[in-house]
Backbone as a ProteinNet text record, in pm:
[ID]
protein_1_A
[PRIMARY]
XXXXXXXXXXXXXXXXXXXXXXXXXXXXXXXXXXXXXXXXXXXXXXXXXXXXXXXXXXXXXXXXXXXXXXXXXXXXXXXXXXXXXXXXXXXXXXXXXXXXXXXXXXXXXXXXXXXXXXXXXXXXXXXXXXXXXXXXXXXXXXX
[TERTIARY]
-2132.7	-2157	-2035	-1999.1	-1848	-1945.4	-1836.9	-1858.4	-1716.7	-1778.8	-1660	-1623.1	-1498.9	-1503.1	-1426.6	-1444.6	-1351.5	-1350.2	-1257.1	-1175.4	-1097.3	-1214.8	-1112.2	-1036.4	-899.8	-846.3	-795.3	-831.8	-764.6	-700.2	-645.8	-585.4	-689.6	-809.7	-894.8	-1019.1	-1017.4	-1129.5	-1150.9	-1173.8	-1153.5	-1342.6	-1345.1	-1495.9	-1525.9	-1561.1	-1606.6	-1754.9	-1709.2	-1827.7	-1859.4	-1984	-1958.2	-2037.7	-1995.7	-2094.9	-2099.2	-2232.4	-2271.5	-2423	-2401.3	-2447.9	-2594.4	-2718.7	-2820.4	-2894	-2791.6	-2820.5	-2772.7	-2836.5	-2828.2	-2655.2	-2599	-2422.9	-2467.5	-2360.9	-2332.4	-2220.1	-2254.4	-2140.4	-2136.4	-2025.3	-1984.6	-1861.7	-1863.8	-1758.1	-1678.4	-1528.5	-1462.6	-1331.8	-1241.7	-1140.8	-1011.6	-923	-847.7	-716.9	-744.6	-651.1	-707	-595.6	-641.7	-733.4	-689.9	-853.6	-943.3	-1003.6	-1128.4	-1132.2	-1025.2	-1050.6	-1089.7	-1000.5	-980.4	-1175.3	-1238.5	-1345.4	-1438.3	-1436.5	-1547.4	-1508.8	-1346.8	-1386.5	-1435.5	-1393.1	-1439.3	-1555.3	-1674.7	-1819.4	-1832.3	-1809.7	-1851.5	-1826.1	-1705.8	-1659.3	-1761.3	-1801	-1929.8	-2014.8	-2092.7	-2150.2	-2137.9	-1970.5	-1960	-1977.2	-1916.6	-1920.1	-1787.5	-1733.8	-1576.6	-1562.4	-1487.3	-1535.1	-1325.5	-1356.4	-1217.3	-1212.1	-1117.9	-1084.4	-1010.6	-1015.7	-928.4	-903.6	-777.7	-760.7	-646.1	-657	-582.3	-368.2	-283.7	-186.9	-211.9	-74.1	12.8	97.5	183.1	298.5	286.7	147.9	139.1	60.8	108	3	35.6	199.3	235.4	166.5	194.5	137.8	32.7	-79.7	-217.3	-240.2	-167.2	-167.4	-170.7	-41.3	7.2	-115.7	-179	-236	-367.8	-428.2	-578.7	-550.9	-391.7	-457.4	-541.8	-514.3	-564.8	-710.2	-773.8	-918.5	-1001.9	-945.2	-1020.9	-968.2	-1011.1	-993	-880.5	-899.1	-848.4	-807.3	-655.8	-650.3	-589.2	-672	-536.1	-535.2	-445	-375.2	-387.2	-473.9	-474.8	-404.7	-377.6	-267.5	-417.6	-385.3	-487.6	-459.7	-336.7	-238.3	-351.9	-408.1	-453.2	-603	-638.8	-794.8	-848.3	-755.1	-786.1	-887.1	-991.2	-1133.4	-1220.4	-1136.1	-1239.9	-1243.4	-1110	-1077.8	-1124.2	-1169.5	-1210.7	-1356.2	-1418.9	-1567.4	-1632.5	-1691	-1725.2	-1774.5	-1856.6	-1853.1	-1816.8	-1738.2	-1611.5	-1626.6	-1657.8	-1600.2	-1595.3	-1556.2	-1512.8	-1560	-1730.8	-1801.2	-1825.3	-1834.7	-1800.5	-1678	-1571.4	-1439.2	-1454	-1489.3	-1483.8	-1570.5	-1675.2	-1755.3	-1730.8	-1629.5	-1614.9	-1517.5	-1411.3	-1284.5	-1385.9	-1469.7	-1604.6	-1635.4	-1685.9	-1763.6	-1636.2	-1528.1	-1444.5	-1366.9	-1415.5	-1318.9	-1450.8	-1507.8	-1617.3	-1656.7	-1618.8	-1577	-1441.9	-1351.8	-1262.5	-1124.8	-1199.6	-1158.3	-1071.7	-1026.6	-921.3	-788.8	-692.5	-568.8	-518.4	-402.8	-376	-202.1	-126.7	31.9	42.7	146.2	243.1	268.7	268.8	242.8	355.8	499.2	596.5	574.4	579.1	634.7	669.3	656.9	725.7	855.3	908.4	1045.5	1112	1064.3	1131.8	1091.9	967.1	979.9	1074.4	1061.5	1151.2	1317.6	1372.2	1507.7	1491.7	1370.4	1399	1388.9	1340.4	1351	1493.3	1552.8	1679.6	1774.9	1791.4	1830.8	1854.9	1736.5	1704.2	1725.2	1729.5	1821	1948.8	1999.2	2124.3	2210.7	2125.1	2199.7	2180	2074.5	2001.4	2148.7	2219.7	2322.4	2430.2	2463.6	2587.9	2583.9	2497.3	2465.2	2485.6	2426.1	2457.3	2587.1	2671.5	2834.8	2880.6	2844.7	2908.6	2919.9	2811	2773.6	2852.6	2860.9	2945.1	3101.9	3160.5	3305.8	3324.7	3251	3237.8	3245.3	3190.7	3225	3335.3
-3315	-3182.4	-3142.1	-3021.6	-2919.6	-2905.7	-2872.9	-2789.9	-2634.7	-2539.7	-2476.3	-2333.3	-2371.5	-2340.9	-2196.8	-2107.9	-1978	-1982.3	-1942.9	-1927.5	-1784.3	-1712.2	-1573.4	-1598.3	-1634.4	-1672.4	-1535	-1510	-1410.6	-1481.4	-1374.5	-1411.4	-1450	-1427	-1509.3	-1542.1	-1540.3	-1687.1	-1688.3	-1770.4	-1810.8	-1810.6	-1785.2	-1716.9	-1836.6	-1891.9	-1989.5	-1994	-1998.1	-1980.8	-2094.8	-2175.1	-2254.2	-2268.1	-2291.5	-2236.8	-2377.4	-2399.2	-2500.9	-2437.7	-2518.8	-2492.7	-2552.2	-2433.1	-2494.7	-2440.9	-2427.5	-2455.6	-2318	-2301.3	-2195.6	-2127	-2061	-2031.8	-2079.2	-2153.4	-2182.3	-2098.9	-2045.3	-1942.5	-2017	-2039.4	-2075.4	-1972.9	-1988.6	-1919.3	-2002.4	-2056.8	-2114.3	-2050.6	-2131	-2061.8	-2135	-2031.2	-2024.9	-2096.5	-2270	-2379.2	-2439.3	-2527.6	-2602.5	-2692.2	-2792.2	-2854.3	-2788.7	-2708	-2688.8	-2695.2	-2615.4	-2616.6	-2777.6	-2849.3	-3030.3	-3061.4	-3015	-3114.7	-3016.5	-2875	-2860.1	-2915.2	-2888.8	-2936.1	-3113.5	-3178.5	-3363.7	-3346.7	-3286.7	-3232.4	-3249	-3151.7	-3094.9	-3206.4	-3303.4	-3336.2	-3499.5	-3520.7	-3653.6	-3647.6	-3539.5	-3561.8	-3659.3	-3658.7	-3715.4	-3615	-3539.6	-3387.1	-3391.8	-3308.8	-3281.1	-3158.7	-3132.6	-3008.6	-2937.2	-2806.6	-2741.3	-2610.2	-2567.9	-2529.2	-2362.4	-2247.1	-2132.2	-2067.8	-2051.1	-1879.4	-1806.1	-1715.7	-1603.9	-1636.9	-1610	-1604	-1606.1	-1630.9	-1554.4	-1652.9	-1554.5	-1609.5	-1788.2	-1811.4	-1935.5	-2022.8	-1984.1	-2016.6	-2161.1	-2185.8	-2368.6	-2420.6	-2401.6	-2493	-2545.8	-2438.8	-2462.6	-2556.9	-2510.1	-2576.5	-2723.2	-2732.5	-2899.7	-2963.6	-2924.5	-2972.6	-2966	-2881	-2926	-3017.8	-3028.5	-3073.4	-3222	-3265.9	-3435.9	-3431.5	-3311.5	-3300.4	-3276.2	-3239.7	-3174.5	-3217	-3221.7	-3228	-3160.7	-3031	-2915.7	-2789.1	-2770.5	-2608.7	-2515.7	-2428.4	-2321.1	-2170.8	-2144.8	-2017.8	-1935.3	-1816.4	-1671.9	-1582.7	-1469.9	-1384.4	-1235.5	-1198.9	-1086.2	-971.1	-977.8	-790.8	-800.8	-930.6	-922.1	-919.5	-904.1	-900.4	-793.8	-662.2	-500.9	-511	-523.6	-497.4	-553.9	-637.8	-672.3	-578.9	-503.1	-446.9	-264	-226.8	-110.1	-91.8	-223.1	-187.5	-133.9	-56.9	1.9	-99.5	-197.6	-286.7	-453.1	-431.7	-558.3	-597	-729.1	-820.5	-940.9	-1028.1	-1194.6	-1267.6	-1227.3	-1344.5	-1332	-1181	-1145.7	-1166.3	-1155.6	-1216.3	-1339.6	-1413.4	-1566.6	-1610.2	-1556.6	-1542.4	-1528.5	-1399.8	-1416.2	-1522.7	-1550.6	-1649.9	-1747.8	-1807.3	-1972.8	-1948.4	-1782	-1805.7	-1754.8	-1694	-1679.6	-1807.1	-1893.2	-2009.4	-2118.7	-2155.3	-2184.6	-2145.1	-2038.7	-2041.7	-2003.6	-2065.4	-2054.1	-1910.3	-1818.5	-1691.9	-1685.5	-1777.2	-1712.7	-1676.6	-1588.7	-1572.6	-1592.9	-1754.8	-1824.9	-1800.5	-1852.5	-1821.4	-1976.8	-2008	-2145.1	-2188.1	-2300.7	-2299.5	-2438.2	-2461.4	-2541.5	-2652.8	-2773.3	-2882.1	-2877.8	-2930.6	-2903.9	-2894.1	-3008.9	-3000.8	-2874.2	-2837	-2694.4	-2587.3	-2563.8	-2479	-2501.2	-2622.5	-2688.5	-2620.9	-2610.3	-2610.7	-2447.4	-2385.2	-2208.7	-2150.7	-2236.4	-2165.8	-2190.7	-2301	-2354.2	-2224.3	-2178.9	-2133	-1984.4	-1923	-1791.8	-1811.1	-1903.6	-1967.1	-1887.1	-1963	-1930	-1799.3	-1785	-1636.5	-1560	-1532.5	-1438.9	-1500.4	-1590.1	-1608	-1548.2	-1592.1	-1532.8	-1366.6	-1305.1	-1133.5	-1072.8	-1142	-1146.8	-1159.4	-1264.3	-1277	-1215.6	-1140.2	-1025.4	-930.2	-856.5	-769.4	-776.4	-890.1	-893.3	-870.2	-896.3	-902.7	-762.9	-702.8	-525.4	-420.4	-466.8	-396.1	-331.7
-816.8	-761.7	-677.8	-672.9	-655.6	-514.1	-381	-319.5	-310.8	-297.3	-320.3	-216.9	-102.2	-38.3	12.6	84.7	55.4	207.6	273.2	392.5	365.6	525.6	545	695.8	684.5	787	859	966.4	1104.6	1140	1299.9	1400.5	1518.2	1474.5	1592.5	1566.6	1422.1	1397.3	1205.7	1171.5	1047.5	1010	916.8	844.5	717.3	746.3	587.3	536.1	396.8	277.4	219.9	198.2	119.4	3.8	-86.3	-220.8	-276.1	-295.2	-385.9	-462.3	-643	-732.5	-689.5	-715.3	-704.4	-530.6	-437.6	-307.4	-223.8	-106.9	-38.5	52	1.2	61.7	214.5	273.6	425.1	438.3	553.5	670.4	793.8	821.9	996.4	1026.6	1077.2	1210.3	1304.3	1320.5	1363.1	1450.4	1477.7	1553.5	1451.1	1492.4	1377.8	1390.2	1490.8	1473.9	1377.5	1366.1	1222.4	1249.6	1375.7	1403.6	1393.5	1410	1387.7	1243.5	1130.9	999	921.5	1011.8	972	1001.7	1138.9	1140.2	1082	1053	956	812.1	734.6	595.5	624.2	702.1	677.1	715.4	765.4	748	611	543.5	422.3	348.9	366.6	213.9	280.4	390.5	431.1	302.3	235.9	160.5	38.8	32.4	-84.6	-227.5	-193.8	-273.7	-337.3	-416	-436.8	-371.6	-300.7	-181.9	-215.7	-316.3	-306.8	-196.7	-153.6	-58.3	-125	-63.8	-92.4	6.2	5.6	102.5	114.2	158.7	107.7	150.7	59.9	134	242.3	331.6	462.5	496	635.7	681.9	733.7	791	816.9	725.4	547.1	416.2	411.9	435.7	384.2	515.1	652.5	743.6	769	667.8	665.6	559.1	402.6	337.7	320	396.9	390.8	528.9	635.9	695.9	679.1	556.3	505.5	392.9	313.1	196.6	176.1	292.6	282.9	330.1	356.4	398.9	290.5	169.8	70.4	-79.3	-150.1	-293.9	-377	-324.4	-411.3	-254.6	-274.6	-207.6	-315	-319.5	-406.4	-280.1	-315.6	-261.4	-326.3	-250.8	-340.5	-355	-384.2	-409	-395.1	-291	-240.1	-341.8	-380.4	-442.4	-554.3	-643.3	-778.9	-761.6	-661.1	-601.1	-528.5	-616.7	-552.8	-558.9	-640.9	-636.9	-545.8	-464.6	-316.3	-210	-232	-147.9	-199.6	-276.8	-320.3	-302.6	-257.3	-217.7	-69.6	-55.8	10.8	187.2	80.6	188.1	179.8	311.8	302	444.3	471.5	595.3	548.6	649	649.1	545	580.5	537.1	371.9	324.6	208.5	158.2	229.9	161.2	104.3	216.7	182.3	71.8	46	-18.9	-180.2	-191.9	-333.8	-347.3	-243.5	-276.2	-336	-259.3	-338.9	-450	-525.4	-597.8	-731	-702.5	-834.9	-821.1	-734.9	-719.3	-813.6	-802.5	-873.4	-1044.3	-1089	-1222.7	-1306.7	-1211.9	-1241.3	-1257	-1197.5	-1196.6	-1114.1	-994.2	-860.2	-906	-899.8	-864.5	-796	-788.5	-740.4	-766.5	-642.6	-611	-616.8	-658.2	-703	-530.9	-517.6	-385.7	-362.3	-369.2	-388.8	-266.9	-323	-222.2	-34.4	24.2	128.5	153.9	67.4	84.3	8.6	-85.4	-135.3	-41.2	15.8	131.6	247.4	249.8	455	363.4	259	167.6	106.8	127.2	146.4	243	368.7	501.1	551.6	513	535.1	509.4	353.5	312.5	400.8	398	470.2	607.7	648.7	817.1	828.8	701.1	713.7	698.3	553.5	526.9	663.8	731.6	831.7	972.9	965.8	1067.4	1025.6	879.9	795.1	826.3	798.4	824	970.1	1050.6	1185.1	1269.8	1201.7	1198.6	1155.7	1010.8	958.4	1029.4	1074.7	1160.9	1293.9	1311	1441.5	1436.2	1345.1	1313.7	1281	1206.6	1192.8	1303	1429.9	1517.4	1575.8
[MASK]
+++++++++++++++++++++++++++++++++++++++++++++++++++++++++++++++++++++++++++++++++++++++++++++++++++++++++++++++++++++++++++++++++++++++++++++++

């Protein structure tokens, strides 16, 4: 048995869904460090469940990434732009977000972003380090 999990992450508290086949959706309400994300998913996955995990891009998508992935089975990363139709309904909050992330995550439906290694991220932030100094020096010598 799947548990299958959808995360609407804010800036001041994170909304989770949890969908399992057969059984009634769980909603909690958390705060939006990762500890808290760490001791509700090792809750969930006590059962002895396969417990996958979703949520939406953002700027802090790898840090979350790389620090749930050892709590859970499965994370994929969504790509919100291809999920207009969540966003065209009339009625929309958290717990409904999270909500469909579990259940199109559950038959396989999510639109999911390639979500690279750490070290290829830690080696494109590198990258964009730099150029963003190079431009800055430019800029400066132009004066």
């Amino acid at each position: 048995m799947s548990k299958y999990i959808g995360f609407d992450i804010d800036c001041k508290k994170v909304v989770a869904c949890v969908v399992e086949k057969g059984k009634r959706d769980i909603y909690e309400t958390m705060g939006p460090d990762v500890g808290s994300m760490r001791k509700f998913l090792l809750a969930q996955k006590q059962s002895g469940a396969r417990v996958e995990l979703a949520f939406e891009i953002s700027g802090q998508a790898g840090f979350i990434y790389d620090s749930l992935l050892d709590c859970v089975d499965e994370v994929k990363v969504v790509n919100p732009s291809k999920m207009t139709w969540i966003y065209r309904t009339a009625k929309k909050n958290d717990r409904i977000d999270a909500r469909k992330m579990a259940v199109l995550m559950s038959i396989g439906e999510l639109p999911c972003v390639y979500m690279p290694s750490k070290e290829v991220r830690q080696w494109r932030q590198t990258i964009l380090h730099r150029r963003t100094i190079v431009g800055k020096v430019v800029q400066a010598k132009n004066r």
